[in-house]
GROMACS .gro file of C-alpha atoms in nm:
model
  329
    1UNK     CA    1 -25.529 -11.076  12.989
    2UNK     CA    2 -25.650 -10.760  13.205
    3UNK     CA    3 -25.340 -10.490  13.280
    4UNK     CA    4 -25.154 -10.599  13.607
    5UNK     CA    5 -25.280 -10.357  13.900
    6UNK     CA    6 -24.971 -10.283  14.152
    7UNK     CA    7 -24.794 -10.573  14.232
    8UNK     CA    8 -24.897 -10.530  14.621
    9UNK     CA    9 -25.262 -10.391  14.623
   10UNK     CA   10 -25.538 -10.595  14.691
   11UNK     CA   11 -25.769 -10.589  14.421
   12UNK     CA   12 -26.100 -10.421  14.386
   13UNK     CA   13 -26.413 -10.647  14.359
   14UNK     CA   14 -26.357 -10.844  14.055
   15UNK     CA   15 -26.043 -10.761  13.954
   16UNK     CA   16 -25.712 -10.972  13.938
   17UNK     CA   17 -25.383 -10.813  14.147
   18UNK     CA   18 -25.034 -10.961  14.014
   19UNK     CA   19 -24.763 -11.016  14.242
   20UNK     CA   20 -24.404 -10.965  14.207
   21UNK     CA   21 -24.161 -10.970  14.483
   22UNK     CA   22 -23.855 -11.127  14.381
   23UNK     CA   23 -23.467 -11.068  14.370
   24UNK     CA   24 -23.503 -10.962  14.033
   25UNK     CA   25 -23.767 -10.650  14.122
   26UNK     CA   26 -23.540 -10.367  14.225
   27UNK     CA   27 -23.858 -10.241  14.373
   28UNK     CA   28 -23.897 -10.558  14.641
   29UNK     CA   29 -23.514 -10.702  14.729
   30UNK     CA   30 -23.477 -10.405  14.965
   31UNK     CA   31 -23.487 -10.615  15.301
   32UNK     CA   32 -23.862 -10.471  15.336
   33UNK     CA   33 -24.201 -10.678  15.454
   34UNK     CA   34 -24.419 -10.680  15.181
   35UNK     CA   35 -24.782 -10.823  15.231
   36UNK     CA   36 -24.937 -11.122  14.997
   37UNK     CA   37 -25.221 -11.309  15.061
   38UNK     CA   38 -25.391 -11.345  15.370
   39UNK     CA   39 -25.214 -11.071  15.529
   40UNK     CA   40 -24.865 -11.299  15.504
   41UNK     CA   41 -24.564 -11.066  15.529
   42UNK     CA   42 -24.302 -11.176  15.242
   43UNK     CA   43 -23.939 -11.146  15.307
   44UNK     CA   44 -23.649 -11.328  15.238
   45UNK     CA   45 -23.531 -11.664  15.357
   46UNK     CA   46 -23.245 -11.565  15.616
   47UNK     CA   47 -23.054 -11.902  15.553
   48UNK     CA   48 -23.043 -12.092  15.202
   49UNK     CA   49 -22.942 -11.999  14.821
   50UNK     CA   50 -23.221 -12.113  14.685
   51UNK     CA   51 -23.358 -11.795  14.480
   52UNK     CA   52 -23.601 -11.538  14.645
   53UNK     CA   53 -23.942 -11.478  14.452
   54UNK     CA   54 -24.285 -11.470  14.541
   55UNK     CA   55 -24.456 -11.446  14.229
   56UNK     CA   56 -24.854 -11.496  14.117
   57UNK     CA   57 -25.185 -11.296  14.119
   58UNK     CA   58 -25.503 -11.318  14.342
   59UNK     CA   59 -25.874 -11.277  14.235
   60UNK     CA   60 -26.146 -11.107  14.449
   61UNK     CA   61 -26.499 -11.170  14.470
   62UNK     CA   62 -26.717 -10.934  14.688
   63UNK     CA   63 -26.612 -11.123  15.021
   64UNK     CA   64 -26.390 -11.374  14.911
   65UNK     CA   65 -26.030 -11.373  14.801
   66UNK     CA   66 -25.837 -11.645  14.600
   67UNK     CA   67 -25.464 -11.666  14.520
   68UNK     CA   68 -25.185 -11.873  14.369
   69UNK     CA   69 -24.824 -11.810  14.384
   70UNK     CA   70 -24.493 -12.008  14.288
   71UNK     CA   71 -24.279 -11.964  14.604
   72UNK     CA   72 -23.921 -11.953  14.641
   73UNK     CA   73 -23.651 -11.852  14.906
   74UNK     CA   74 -23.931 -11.698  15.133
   75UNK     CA   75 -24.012 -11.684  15.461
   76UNK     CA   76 -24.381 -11.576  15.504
   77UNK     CA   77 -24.530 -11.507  15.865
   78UNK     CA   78 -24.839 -11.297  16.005
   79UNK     CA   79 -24.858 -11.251  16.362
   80UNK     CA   80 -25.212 -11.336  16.601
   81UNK     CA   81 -25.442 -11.105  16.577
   82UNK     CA   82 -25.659 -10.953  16.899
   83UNK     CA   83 -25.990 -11.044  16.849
   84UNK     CA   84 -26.350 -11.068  17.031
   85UNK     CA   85 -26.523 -11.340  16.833
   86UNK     CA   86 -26.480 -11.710  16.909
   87UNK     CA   87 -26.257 -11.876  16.650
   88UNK     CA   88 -26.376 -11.961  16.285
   89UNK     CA   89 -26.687 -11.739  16.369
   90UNK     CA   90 -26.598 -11.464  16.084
   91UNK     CA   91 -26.426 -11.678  15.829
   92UNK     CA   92 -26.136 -11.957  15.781
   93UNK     CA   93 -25.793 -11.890  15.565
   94UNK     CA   94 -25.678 -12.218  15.406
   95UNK     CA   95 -25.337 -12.235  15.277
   96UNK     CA   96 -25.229 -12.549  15.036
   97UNK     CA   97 -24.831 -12.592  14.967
   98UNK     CA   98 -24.807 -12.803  14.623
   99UNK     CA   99 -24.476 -12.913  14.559
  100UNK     CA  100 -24.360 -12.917  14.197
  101UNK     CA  101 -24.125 -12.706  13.988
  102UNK     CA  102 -24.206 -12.450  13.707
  103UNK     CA  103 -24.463 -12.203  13.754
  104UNK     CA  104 -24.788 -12.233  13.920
  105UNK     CA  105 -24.976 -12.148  13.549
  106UNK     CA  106 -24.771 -12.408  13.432
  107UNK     CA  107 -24.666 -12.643  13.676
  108UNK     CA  108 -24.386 -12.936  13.584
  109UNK     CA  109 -24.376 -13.268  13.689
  110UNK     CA  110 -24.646 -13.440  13.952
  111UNK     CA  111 -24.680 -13.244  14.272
  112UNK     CA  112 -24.857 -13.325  14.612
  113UNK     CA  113 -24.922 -13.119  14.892
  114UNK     CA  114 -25.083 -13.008  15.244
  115UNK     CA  115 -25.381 -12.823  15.306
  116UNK     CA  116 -25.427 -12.595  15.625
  117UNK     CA  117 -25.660 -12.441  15.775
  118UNK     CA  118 -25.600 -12.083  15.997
  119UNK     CA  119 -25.901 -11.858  16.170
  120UNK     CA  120 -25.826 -11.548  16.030
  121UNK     CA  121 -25.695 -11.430  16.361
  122UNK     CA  122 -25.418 -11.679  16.399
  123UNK     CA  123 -25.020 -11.678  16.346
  124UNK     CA  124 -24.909 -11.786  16.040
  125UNK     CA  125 -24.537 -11.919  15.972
  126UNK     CA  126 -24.439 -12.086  15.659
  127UNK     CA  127 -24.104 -12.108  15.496
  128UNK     CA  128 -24.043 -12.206  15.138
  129UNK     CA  129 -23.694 -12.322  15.061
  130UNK     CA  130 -23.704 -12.411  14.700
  131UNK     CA  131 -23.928 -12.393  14.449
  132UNK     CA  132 -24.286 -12.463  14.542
  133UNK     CA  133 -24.669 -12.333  14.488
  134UNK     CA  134 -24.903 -12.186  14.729
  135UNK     CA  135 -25.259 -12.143  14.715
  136UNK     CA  136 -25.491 -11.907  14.943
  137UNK     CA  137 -25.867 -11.913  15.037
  138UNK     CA  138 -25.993 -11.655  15.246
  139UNK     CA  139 -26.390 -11.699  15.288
  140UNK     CA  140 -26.626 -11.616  15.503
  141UNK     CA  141 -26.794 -11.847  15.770
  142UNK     CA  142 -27.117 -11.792  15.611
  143UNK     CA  143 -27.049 -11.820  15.292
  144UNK     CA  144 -26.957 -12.157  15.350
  145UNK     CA  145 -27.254 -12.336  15.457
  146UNK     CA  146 -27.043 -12.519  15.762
  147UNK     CA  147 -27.060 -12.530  16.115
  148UNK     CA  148 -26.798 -12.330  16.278
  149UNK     CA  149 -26.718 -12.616  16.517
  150UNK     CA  150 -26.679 -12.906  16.254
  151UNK     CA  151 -26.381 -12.662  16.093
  152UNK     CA  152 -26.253 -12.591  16.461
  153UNK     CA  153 -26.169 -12.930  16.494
  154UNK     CA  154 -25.946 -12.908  16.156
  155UNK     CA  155 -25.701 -12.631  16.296
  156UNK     CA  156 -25.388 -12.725  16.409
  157UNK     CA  157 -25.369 -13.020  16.159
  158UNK     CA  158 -25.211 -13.073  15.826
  159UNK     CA  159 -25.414 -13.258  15.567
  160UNK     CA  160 -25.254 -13.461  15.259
  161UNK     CA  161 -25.368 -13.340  14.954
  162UNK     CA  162 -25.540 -13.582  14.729
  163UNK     CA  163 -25.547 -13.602  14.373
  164UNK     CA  164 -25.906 -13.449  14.325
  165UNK     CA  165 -25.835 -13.166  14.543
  166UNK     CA  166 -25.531 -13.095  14.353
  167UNK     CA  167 -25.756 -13.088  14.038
  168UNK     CA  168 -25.988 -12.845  14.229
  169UNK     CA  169 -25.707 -12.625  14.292
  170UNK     CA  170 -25.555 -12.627  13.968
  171UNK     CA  171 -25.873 -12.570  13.762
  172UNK     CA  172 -25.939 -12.237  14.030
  173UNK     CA  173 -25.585 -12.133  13.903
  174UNK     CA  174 -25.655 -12.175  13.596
  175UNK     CA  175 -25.920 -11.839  13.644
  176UNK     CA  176 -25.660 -11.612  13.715
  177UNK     CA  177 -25.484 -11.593  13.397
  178UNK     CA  178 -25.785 -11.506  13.217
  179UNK     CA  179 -25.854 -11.160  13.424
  180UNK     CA  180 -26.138 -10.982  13.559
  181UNK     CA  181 -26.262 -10.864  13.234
  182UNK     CA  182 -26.645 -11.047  13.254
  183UNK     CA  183 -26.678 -10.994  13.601
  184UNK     CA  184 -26.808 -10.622  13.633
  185UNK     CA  185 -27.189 -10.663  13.735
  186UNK     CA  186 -27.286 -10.738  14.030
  187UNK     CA  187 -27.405 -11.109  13.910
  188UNK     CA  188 -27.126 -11.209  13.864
  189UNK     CA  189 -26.923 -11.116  14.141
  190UNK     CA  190 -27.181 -11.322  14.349
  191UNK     CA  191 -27.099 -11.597  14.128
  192UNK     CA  192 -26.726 -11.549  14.219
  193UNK     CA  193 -26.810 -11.577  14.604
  194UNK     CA  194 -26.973 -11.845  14.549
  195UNK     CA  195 -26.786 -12.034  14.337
  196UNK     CA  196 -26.490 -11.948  14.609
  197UNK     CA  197 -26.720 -12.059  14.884
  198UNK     CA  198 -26.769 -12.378  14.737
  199UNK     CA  199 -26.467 -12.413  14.649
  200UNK     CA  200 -26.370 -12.366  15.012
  201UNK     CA  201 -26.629 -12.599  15.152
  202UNK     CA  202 -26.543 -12.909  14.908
  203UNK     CA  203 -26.183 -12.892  15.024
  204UNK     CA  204 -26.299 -12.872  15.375
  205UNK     CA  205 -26.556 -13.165  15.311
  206UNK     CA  206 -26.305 -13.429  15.114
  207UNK     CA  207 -26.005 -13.303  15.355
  208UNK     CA  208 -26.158 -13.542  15.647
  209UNK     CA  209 -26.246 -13.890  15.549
  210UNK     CA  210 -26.291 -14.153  15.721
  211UNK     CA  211 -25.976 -14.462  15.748
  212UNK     CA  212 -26.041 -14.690  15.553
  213UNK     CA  213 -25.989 -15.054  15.637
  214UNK     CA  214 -25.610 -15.062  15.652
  215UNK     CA  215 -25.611 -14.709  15.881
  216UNK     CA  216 -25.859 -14.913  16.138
  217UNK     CA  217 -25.618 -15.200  16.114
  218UNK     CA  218 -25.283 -15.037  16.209
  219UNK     CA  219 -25.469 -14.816  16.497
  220UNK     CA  220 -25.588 -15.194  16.627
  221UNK     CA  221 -25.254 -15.322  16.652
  222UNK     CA  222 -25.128 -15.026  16.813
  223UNK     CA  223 -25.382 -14.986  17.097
  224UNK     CA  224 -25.350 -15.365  17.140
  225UNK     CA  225 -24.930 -15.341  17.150
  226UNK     CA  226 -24.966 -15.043  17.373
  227UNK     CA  227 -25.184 -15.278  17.623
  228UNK     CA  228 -24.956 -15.522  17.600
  229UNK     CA  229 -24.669 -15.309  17.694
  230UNK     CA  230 -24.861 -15.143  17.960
  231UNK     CA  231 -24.927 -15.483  18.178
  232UNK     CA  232 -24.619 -15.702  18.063
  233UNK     CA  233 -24.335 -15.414  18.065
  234UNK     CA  234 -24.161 -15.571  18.379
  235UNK     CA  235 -24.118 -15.887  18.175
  236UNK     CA  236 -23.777 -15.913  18.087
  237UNK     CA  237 -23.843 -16.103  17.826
  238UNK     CA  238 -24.101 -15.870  17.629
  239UNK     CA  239 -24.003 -15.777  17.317
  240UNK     CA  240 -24.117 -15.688  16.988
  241UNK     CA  241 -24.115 -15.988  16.889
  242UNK     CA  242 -24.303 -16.138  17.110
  243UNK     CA  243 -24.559 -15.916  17.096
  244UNK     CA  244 -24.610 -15.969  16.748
  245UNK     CA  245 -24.627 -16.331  16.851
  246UNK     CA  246 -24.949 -16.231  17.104
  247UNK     CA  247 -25.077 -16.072  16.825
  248UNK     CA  248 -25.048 -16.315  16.577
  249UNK     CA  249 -24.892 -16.096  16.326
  250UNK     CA  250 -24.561 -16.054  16.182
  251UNK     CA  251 -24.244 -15.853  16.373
  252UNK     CA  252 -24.226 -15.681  15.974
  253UNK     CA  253 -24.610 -15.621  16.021
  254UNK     CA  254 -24.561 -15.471  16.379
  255UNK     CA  255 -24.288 -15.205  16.274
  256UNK     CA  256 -24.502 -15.153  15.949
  257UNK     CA  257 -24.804 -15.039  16.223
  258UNK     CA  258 -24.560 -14.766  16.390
  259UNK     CA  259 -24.399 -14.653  16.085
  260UNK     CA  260 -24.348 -14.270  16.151
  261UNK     CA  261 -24.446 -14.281  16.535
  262UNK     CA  262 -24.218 -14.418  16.852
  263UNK     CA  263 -24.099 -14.800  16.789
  264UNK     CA  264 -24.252 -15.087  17.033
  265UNK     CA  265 -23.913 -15.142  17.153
  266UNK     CA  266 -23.894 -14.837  17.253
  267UNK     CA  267 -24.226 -14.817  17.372
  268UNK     CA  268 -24.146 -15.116  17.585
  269UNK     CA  269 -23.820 -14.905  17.766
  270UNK     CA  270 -24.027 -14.560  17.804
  271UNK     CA  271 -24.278 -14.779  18.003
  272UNK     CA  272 -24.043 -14.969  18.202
  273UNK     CA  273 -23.813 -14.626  18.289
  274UNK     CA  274 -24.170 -14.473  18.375
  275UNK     CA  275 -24.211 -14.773  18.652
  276UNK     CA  276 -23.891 -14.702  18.765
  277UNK     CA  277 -23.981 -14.326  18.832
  278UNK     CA  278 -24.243 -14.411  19.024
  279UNK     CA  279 -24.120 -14.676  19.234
  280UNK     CA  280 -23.797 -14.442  19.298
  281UNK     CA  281 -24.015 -14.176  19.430
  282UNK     CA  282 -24.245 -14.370  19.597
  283UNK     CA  283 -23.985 -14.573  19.818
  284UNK     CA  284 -23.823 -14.387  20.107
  285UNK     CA  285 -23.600 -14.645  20.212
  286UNK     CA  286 -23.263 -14.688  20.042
  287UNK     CA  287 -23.283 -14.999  19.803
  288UNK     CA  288 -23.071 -15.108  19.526
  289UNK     CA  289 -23.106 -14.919  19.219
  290UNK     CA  290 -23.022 -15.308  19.073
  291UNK     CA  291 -23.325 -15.447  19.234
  292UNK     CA  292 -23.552 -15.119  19.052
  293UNK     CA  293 -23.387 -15.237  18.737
  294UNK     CA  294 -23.498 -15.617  18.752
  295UNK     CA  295 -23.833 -15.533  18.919
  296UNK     CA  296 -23.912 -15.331  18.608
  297UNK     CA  297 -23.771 -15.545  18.352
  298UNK     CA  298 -23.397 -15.455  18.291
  299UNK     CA  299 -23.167 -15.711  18.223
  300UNK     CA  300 -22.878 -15.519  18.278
  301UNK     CA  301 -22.864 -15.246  18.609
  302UNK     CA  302 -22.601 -15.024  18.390
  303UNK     CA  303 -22.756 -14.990  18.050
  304UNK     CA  304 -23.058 -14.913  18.283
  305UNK     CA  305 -22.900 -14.634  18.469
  306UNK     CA  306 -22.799 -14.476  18.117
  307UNK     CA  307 -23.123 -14.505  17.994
  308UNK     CA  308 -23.284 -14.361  18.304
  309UNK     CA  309 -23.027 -14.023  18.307
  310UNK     CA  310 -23.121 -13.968  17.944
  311UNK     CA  311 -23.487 -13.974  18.008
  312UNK     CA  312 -23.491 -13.784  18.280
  313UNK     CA  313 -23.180 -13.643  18.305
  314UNK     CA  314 -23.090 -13.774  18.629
  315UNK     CA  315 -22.938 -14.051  18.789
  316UNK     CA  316 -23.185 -14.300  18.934
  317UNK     CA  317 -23.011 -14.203  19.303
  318UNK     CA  318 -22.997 -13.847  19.228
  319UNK     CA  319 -23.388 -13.881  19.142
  320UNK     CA  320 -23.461 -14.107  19.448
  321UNK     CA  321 -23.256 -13.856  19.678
  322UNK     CA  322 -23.473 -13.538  19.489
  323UNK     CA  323 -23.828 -13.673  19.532
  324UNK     CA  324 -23.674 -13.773  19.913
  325UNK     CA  325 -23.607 -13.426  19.965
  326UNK     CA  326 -23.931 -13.298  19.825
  327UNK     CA  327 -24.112 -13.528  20.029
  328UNK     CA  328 -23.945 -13.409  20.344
  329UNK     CA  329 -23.988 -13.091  20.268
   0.00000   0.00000   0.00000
């Protein structure tokens, strides 16, 4: 293994840096920012007892720079930086979080993850609670062989890591313990940017696939639920289960479709409280906030009032009187 170069510095073409900023380094646990990868500032968590380290090494090609670390305890954050380019026209940072325990040379147990992707200009926050490993690409645009605009449209998004990517990213770990000792001529740090680059790229390529059958399925029955809901709402009588009815699938089926976004049943009241907003507005005349109530589908005129004030955080007369006053106005 090559000798550790300071535990902060970035290394020089070809070399391997080692980090250590931990509790147990006298030199770090001072309450001081210390920079990793991708310009992340490293300090420590400022609630939880899980243990504070930050601890792994990062190789550098010519242009490109690739890390791993096992994470602990840390908050890590880099603020937006100015710049006069469009986005993703210099480079793209990806950042994959690997969840596992031991060390990220030797990781423990099966592990998945989430890949991101940053334009090098952009605000970074992560926050690692217990024991976790990260990994850092930072590559430039042209090194890449991808449009600028097909990895615009990943920002902002968190992709699950699959098995083969976690393989990819294990295997480019696996380089770091070995050192920088073969790579001092000039052949072969091209060969490092460009087995970053590609590196890069593939994880780019296999992040965004395309649904398979069961994906197309569930976004079916939710564009054909939210239909439903949008032209039967006032129906008292709409439900979920009748909608899985309409739709000739099961009510276990329909839930399955919305697992981890807003329930139909509670699609069905956000649509019918919506009504009611705009038919309180739109009246001028008094009317019975009852009468609102059954026109859009409420059984009851006092769970409807409840529901109304927490939505919108008024009382349907309060609203009624506020858009009346508006409208005068």
């Amino acid at each position: 293994m090559a000798e550790p170069l300071g535990r902060f510095d970035v290394p020089p073409p070809g070399a391997v840096a080692w980090l250590d900023v931990s509790a147990a380094n006298p030199d770090t646990f001072s309450g001081r920012l210390r920079t990793g990868p991708l310009g992340l500032q490293i300090s420590p968590a400022r609630s939880g007892r899980a243990p504070y380290f930050f601890k792994g090494a990062r190789l550098r090609g010519t242009r490109c720079i690739w890390s791993a670390s096992t994470v602990s305890g840390c908050e890590l954050f880099r603020p937006a930086r100015p710049t006069a380019t469009s986005p993703f026209e210099s480079g793209v940072h990806l950042l994959a979080r690997l969840e596992g325990d031991g060390s990220v040379f030797d990781p423990v147990g099966p592990s998945g993850g989430t890949l991101r992707v940053f334009d090098p200009c952009e605000e970074i926050a992560e926050q690692f609670v217990g024991n976790a490993h990260l990994c850092t690409l930072n590559v430039p645009l042209a090194a890449m062989g991808m449009e600028a605009a097909a990895i615009r449209d990943m920002r902002e998004r968190s992709y699950e890591l699959t098995p083969f990517q976690i393989q990819l990213l294990r295997a480019a770990v696996g380089l770091l313990p070995v050192g920088g000792d073969e790579l001092s001529t000039s052949s072969s740090l091209i060969g490092v940017d460009r087995y970053l680059a590609a590196l890069a790229a593939l994880l780019l390529r296999t992040a965004v696939r395309r649904p398979g059958p069961e994906v197309a399925q569930v976004e079916q029955v939710r564009m054909r639920t939210d239909a439903i809901i949008y032209e039967q709402a006032a129906d008292p009588n709409l439900s979920p289960a009748t909608i899985a009815t309409q739709l000739n699938i099961s009510l276990r089926q329909l839930y399955r479709a919305f697992n981890g976004a807003e329930s139909p049943a509670a699609r069905i009241r956000r649509r019918r409280l919506e009504r009611a907003a705009e038919i309180l507005a739109a009246r001028s005349g008094p009317g019975h906030v009852e009468a609102v109530a059954l026109e859009c589908g409420f059984a009851s005129a006092e769970y409807f009032s409840r529901a109304f004030r927490r939505e919108f955080g008024l009382s349907p007369r309060a609203y009624r009187s506020a858009h009346r006053d508006s409208a005068a106005r």
